[in-house]
Amino acid sequence: MTLRKRLLSGLADLALILYFVFALFPIAWMVILSLKPANQLFSTYFSFTPTLSSYRTVLGDSEGIPFVRFFVNSLVVSVGAVLLSLVVGLPAAYASARWRFKGSENLMFTLLSFRFAPELTVIIPLFVLYQKLGLFDTYVGMIWVLQLVTLPLIVWIMRSYFADLTPELEQAALLDGYTRKQAFFKVALPLVRPGIAAVSLLAFIFAWNNFVFPLILTSSEAQTVTVGALSFLGGDRPKYNLTAAAALVSVVPPLLLALTIQRYLVRGLSFGAVKS
């Protein structure tokens, strides 16, 4: 390797390291803030006495903010939204991959447009409807509205997985006496399990991170961590260390889920290609 190539390679490595430092610095700063005591929050940068008091405060409800309940609310509505989307979305994705009819592509694009549309365009009508139907600040209401986030994602991604499966597999099952329903559950679904794991994780992350819907459609009983974490910023003196601790705690479930299904996730994301 010539000196020029070594120099270019070294510069490329340096640029990559600098990029990672730049990209990870906000996370590192959040960790630093969460470990700072209140009396050193603004007086120091990197030199301070680390403490876990912020985490104890956030998880112990000593500030009068029920963050643990918000955390449980997020788990309930996110898992519920993903499960409901899988029940509805997997058969829809399979049907859209196997049966084409006039207007089917327009129908699928309309479904996808629900995911692309800004949430603020529908939040006011939803707020009025939820008030009239008694769904405001309820688990059912949040699970239902999060279908706008999770269902299009699941249908479109799983559609490509089903399209990659050769139809001969199901036809052979039909010749063996299986019904179409049995062929779907016993042949098609087991083959796309990595894809289901990957899309479930992505849908869970999108549901967990959603901010606009719980901000407008909940007040206390079904409020989620994305909104609840901001409660520590209220008052005359914002508590940035508590907000940072709450934000880092809220990252734990998606991270643990990703690590748990990592084997399926890598395989699922590399399984086939998106087809129109």
JSON list of N, CA, C and O in Angstrom, two decimals, residues 174-207:
[
{"chain": "A", "resi": 174, "resn": "LEU", "atom": "N", "xyz": [-52.27, -27.24, -0.61]},
{"chain": "A", "resi": 174, "resn": "LEU", "atom": "CA", "xyz": [-53.67, -27.38, -1.01]},
{"chain": "A", "resi": 174, "resn": "LEU", "atom": "C", "xyz": [-53.92, -28.74, -1.65]},
{"chain": "A", "resi": 174, "resn": "LEU", "atom": "O", "xyz": [-54.97, -29.36, -1.43]},
{"chain": "A", "resi": 175, "resn": "LEU", "atom": "N", "xyz": [-52.95, -29.22, -2.42]},
{"chain": "A", "resi": 175, "resn": "LEU", "atom": "CA", "xyz": [-53.08, -30.54, -3.03]},
{"chain": "A", "resi": 175, "resn": "LEU", "atom": "C", "xyz": [-53.05, -31.65, -1.99]},
{"chain": "A", "resi": 175, "resn": "LEU", "atom": "O", "xyz": [-53.63, -32.73, -2.19]},
{"chain": "A", "resi": 176, "resn": "ASP", "atom": "N", "xyz": [-52.38, -31.38, -0.87]},
{"chain": "A", "resi": 176, "resn": "ASP", "atom": "CA", "xyz": [-52.33, -32.37, 0.22]},
{"chain": "A", "resi": 176, "resn": "ASP", "atom": "C", "xyz": [-53.58, -32.35, 1.09]},
{"chain": "A", "resi": 176, "resn": "ASP", "atom": "O", "xyz": [-53.65, -33.12, 2.07]},
{"chain": "A", "resi": 177, "resn": "GLY", "atom": "N", "xyz": [-54.52, -31.50, 0.77]},
{"chain": "A", "resi": 177, "resn": "GLY", "atom": "CA", "xyz": [-55.77, -31.47, 1.51]},
{"chain": "A", "resi": 177, "resn": "GLY", "atom": "C", "xyz": [-55.92, -30.30, 2.48]},
{"chain": "A", "resi": 177, "resn": "GLY", "atom": "O", "xyz": [-56.91, -30.22, 3.19]},
{"chain": "A", "resi": 178, "resn": "TYR", "atom": "N", "xyz": [-54.92, -29.41, 2.52]},
{"chain": "A", "resi": 178, "resn": "TYR", "atom": "CA", "xyz": [-55.03, -28.24, 3.38]},
{"chain": "A", "resi": 178, "resn": "TYR", "atom": "C", "xyz": [-56.05, -27.26, 2.81]},
{"chain": "A", "resi": 178, "resn": "TYR", "atom": "O", "xyz": [-56.19, -27.15, 1.60]},
{"chain": "A", "resi": 179, "resn": "THR", "atom": "N", "xyz": [-56.72, -26.55, 3.68]},
{"chain": "A", "resi": 179, "resn": "THR", "atom": "CA", "xyz": [-57.54, -25.44, 3.24]},
{"chain": "A", "resi": 179, "resn": "THR", "atom": "C", "xyz": [-56.63, -24.21, 3.07]},
{"chain": "A", "resi": 179, "resn": "THR", "atom": "O", "xyz": [-55.47, -24.22, 3.49]},
{"chain": "A", "resi": 180, "resn": "ARG", "atom": "N", "xyz": [-57.18, -23.18, 2.44]},
{"chain": "A", "resi": 180, "resn": "ARG", "atom": "CA", "xyz": [-56.39, -21.97, 2.27]},
{"chain": "A", "resi": 180, "resn": "ARG", "atom": "C", "xyz": [-55.98, -21.39, 3.62]},
{"chain": "A", "resi": 180, "resn": "ARG", "atom": "O", "xyz": [-54.86, -20.89, 3.79]},
{"chain": "A", "resi": 181, "resn": "LYS", "atom": "N", "xyz": [-56.88, -21.45, 4.59]},
{"chain": "A", "resi": 181, "resn": "LYS", "atom": "CA", "xyz": [-56.57, -20.95, 5.93]},
{"chain": "A", "resi": 181, "resn": "LYS", "atom": "C", "xyz": [-55.44, -21.76, 6.57]},
{"chain": "A", "resi": 181, "resn": "LYS", "atom": "O", "xyz": [-54.51, -21.19, 7.17]},
{"chain": "A", "resi": 182, "resn": "GLN", "atom": "N", "xyz": [-55.49, -23.08, 6.43]},
{"chain": "A", "resi": 182, "resn": "GLN", "atom": "CA", "xyz": [-54.44, -23.94, 6.98]},
{"chain": "A", "resi": 182, "resn": "GLN", "atom": "C", "xyz": [-53.11, -23.70, 6.28]},
{"chain": "A", "resi": 182, "resn": "GLN", "atom": "O", "xyz": [-52.05, -23.71, 6.92]},
{"chain": "A", "resi": 183, "resn": "ALA", "atom": "N", "xyz": [-53.15, -23.48, 4.97]},
{"chain": "A", "resi": 183, "resn": "ALA", "atom": "CA", "xyz": [-51.92, -23.21, 4.22]},
{"chain": "A", "resi": 183, "resn": "ALA", "atom": "C", "xyz": [-51.29, -21.90, 4.68]},
{"chain": "A", "resi": 183, "resn": "ALA", "atom": "O", "xyz": [-50.06, -21.78, 4.76]},
{"chain": "A", "resi": 184, "resn": "PHE", "atom": "N", "xyz": [-52.13, -20.94, 5.01]},
{"chain": "A", "resi": 184, "resn": "PHE", "atom": "CA", "xyz": [-51.61, -19.65, 5.49]},
{"chain": "A", "resi": 184, "resn": "PHE", "atom": "C", "xyz": [-50.94, -19.81, 6.85]},
{"chain": "A", "resi": 184, "resn": "PHE", "atom": "O", "xyz": [-49.82, -19.35, 7.07]},
{"chain": "A", "resi": 185, "resn": "PHE", "atom": "N", "xyz": [-51.63, -20.49, 7.78]},
{"chain": "A", "resi": 185, "resn": "PHE", "atom": "CA", "xyz": [-51.11, -20.59, 9.15]},
{"chain": "A", "resi": 185, "resn": "PHE", "atom": "C", "xyz": [-49.97, -21.61, 9.28]},
{"chain": "A", "resi": 185, "resn": "PHE", "atom": "O", "xyz": [-49.05, -21.41, 10.07]},
{"chain": "A", "resi": 186, "resn": "LYS", "atom": "N", "xyz": [-50.03, -22.71, 8.53]},
{"chain": "A", "resi": 186, "resn": "LYS", "atom": "CA", "xyz": [-49.06, -23.79, 8.71]},
{"chain": "A", "resi": 186, "resn": "LYS", "atom": "C", "xyz": [-47.91, -23.77, 7.71]},
{"chain": "A", "resi": 186, "resn": "LYS", "atom": "O", "xyz": [-46.89, -24.43, 7.95]},
{"chain": "A", "resi": 187, "resn": "VAL", "atom": "N", "xyz": [-48.06, -23.04, 6.61]},
{"chain": "A", "resi": 187, "resn": "VAL", "atom": "CA", "xyz": [-47.00, -23.01, 5.60]},
{"chain": "A", "resi": 187, "resn": "VAL", "atom": "C", "xyz": [-46.40, -21.61, 5.46]},
{"chain": "A", "resi": 187, "resn": "VAL", "atom": "O", "xyz": [-45.19, -21.42, 5.62]},
{"chain": "A", "resi": 188, "resn": "ALA", "atom": "N", "xyz": [-47.24, -20.62, 5.18]},
{"chain": "A", "resi": 188, "resn": "ALA", "atom": "CA", "xyz": [-46.73, -19.28, 4.89]},
{"chain": "A", "resi": 188, "resn": "ALA", "atom": "C", "xyz": [-46.19, -18.59, 6.14]},
{"chain": "A", "resi": 188, "resn": "ALA", "atom": "O", "xyz": [-45.07, -18.07, 6.13]},
{"chain": "A", "resi": 189, "resn": "LEU", "atom": "N", "xyz": [-46.97, -18.58, 7.22]},
{"chain": "A", "resi": 189, "resn": "LEU", "atom": "CA", "xyz": [-46.55, -17.85, 8.42]},
{"chain": "A", "resi": 189, "resn": "LEU", "atom": "C", "xyz": [-45.24, -18.37, 9.02]},
{"chain": "A", "resi": 189, "resn": "LEU", "atom": "O", "xyz": [-44.36, -17.56, 9.38]},
{"chain": "A", "resi": 190, "resn": "PRO", "atom": "N", "xyz": [-45.04, -19.69, 9.17]},
{"chain": "A", "resi": 190, "resn": "PRO", "atom": "CA", "xyz": [-43.76, -20.15, 9.72]},
{"chain": "A", "resi": 190, "resn": "PRO", "atom": "C", "xyz": [-42.55, -19.73, 8.90]},
{"chain": "A", "resi": 190, "resn": "PRO", "atom": "O", "xyz": [-41.46, -19.53, 9.45]},
{"chain": "A", "resi": 191, "resn": "LEU", "atom": "N", "xyz": [-42.72, -19.58, 7.60]},
{"chain": "A", "resi": 191, "resn": "LEU", "atom": "CA", "xyz": [-41.60, -19.21, 6.75]},
{"chain": "A", "resi": 191, "resn": "LEU", "atom": "C", "xyz": [-41.22, -17.74, 6.86]},
{"chain": "A", "resi": 191, "resn": "LEU", "atom": "O", "xyz": [-40.10, -17.36, 6.49]},
{"chain": "A", "resi": 192, "resn": "VAL", "atom": "N", "xyz": [-42.13, -16.92, 7.34]},
{"chain": "A", "resi": 192, "resn": "VAL", "atom": "CA", "xyz": [-41.84, -15.48, 7.44]},
{"chain": "A", "resi": 192, "resn": "VAL", "atom": "C", "xyz": [-41.69, -15.04, 8.89]},
{"chain": "A", "resi": 192, "resn": "VAL", "atom": "O", "xyz": [-41.81, -13.86, 9.20]},
{"chain": "A", "resi": 193, "resn": "ARG", "atom": "N", "xyz": [-41.40, -15.99, 9.80]},
{"chain": "A", "resi": 193, "resn": "ARG", "atom": "CA", "xyz": [-41.25, -15.61, 11.20]},
{"chain": "A", "resi": 193, "resn": "ARG", "atom": "C", "xyz": [-40.15, -14.58, 11.44]},
{"chain": "A", "resi": 193, "resn": "ARG", "atom": "O", "xyz": [-40.33, -13.66, 12.24]},
{"chain": "A", "resi": 194, "resn": "PRO", "atom": "N", "xyz": [-39.00, -14.67, 10.75]},
{"chain": "A", "resi": 194, "resn": "PRO", "atom": "CA", "xyz": [-38.01, -13.60, 10.94]},
{"chain": "A", "resi": 194, "resn": "PRO", "atom": "C", "xyz": [-38.55, -12.23, 10.54]},
{"chain": "A", "resi": 194, "resn": "PRO", "atom": "O", "xyz": [-38.26, -11.22, 11.19]},
{"chain": "A", "resi": 195, "resn": "GLY", "atom": "N", "xyz": [-39.33, -12.19, 9.47]},
{"chain": "A", "resi": 195, "resn": "GLY", "atom": "CA", "xyz": [-39.92, -10.93, 9.06]},
{"chain": "A", "resi": 195, "resn": "GLY", "atom": "C", "xyz": [-40.93, -10.41, 10.06]},
{"chain": "A", "resi": 195, "resn": "GLY", "atom": "O", "xyz": [-41.01, -9.20, 10.31]},
{"chain": "A", "resi": 196, "resn": "ILE", "atom": "N", "xyz": [-41.70, -11.31, 10.66]},
{"chain": "A", "resi": 196, "resn": "ILE", "atom": "CA", "xyz": [-42.67, -10.90, 11.68]},
{"chain": "A", "resi": 196, "resn": "ILE", "atom": "C", "xyz": [-41.96, -10.32, 12.88]},
{"chain": "A", "resi": 196, "resn": "ILE", "atom": "O", "xyz": [-42.39, -9.30, 13.46]},
{"chain": "A", "resi": 197, "resn": "ALA", "atom": "N", "xyz": [-40.84, -10.94, 13.29]},
{"chain": "A", "resi": 197, "resn": "ALA", "atom": "CA", "xyz": [-40.08, -10.42, 14.42]},
{"chain": "A", "resi": 197, "resn": "ALA", "atom": "C", "xyz": [-39.52, -9.03, 14.11]},
{"chain": "A", "resi": 197, "resn": "ALA", "atom": "O", "xyz": [-39.60, -8.12, 14.95]},
{"chain": "A", "resi": 198, "resn": "ALA", "atom": "N", "xyz": [-38.99, -8.86, 12.91]},
{"chain": "A", "resi": 198, "resn": "ALA", "atom": "CA", "xyz": [-38.41, -7.57, 12.54]},
{"chain": "A", "resi": 198, "resn": "ALA", "atom": "C", "xyz": [-39.47, -6.48, 12.47]},
{"chain": "A", "resi": 198, "resn": "ALA", "atom": "O", "xyz": [-39.29, -5.38, 13.02]},
{"chain": "A", "resi": 199, "resn": "VAL", "atom": "N", "xyz": [-40.58, -6.76, 11.82]},
{"chain": "A", "resi": 199, "resn": "VAL", "atom": "CA", "xyz": [-41.61, -5.74, 11.65]},
{"chain": "A", "resi": 199, "resn": "VAL", "atom": "C", "xyz": [-42.31, -5.45, 12.97]},
{"chain": "A", "resi": 199, "resn": "VAL", "atom": "O", "xyz": [-42.76, -4.32, 13.22]},
{"chain": "A", "resi": 200, "resn": "SER", "atom": "N", "xyz": [-42.41, -6.46, 13.85]},
{"chain": "A", "resi": 200, "resn": "SER", "atom": "CA", "xyz": [-43.01, -6.22, 15.16]},
{"chain": "A", "resi": 200, "resn": "SER", "atom": "C", "xyz": [-42.16, -5.26, 15.98]},
{"chain": "A", "resi": 200, "resn": "SER", "atom": "O", "xyz": [-42.69, -4.37, 16.66]},
{"chain": "A", "resi": 201, "resn": "LEU", "atom": "N", "xyz": [-40.84, -5.44, 15.91]},
{"chain": "A", "resi": 201, "resn": "LEU", "atom": "CA", "xyz": [-39.95, -4.53, 16.63]},
{"chain": "A", "resi": 201, "resn": "LEU", "atom": "C", "xyz": [-40.06, -3.11, 16.08]},
{"chain": "A", "resi": 201, "resn": "LEU", "atom": "O", "xyz": [-40.16, -2.14, 16.85]},
{"chain": "A", "resi": 202, "resn": "LEU", "atom": "N", "xyz": [-40.07, -2.97, 14.76]},
{"chain": "A", "resi": 202, "resn": "LEU", "atom": "CA", "xyz": [-40.17, -1.64, 14.17]},
{"chain": "A", "resi": 202, "resn": "LEU", "atom": "C", "xyz": [-41.50, -0.98, 14.54]},
{"chain": "A", "resi": 202, "resn": "LEU", "atom": "O", "xyz": [-41.55, 0.21, 14.88]},
{"chain": "A", "resi": 203, "resn": "ALA", "atom": "N", "xyz": [-42.58, -1.76, 14.47]},
{"chain": "A", "resi": 203, "resn": "ALA", "atom": "CA", "xyz": [-43.90, -1.21, 14.82]},
{"chain": "A", "resi": 203, "resn": "ALA", "atom": "C", "xyz": [-43.94, -0.82, 16.29]},
{"chain": "A", "resi": 203, "resn": "ALA", "atom": "O", "xyz": [-44.52, 0.22, 16.65]},
{"chain": "A", "resi": 204, "resn": "PHE", "atom": "N", "xyz": [-43.34, -1.64, 17.15]},
{"chain": "A", "resi": 204, "resn": "PHE", "atom": "CA", "xyz": [-43.30, -1.32, 18.59]},
{"chain": "A", "resi": 204, "resn": "PHE", "atom": "C", "xyz": [-42.55, -0.02, 18.83]},
{"chain": "A", "resi": 204, "resn": "PHE", "atom": "O", "xyz": [-42.98, 0.82, 19.63]},
{"chain": "A", "resi": 205, "resn": "ILE", "atom": "N", "xyz": [-41.43, 0.17, 18.15]},
{"chain": "A", "resi": 205, "resn": "ILE", "atom": "CA", "xyz": [-40.63, 1.39, 18.34]},
{"chain": "A", "resi": 205, "resn": "ILE", "atom": "C", "xyz": [-41.42, 2.61, 17.88]},
{"chain": "A", "resi": 205, "resn": "ILE", "atom": "O", "xyz": [-41.44, 3.65, 18.56]},
{"chain": "A", "resi": 206, "resn": "PHE", "atom": "N", "xyz": [-42.10, 2.50, 16.73]},
{"chain": "A", "resi": 206, "resn": "PHE", "atom": "CA", "xyz": [-42.88, 3.64, 16.25]},
{"chain": "A", "resi": 206, "resn": "PHE", "atom": "C", "xyz": [-44.03, 3.95, 17.20]},
{"chain": "A", "resi": 206, "resn": "PHE", "atom": "O", "xyz": [-44.33, 5.12, 17.46]},
{"chain": "A", "resi": 207, "resn": "ALA", "atom": "N", "xyz": [-44.68, 2.92, 17.72]},
{"chain": "A", "resi": 207, "resn": "ALA", "atom": "CA", "xyz": [-45.78, 3.14, 18.67]},
{"chain": "A", "resi": 207, "resn": "ALA", "atom": "C", "xyz": [-45.26, 3.71, 19.98]},
{"chain": "A", "resi": 207, "resn": "ALA", "atom": "O", "xyz": [-45.86, 4.63, 20.56]}
]
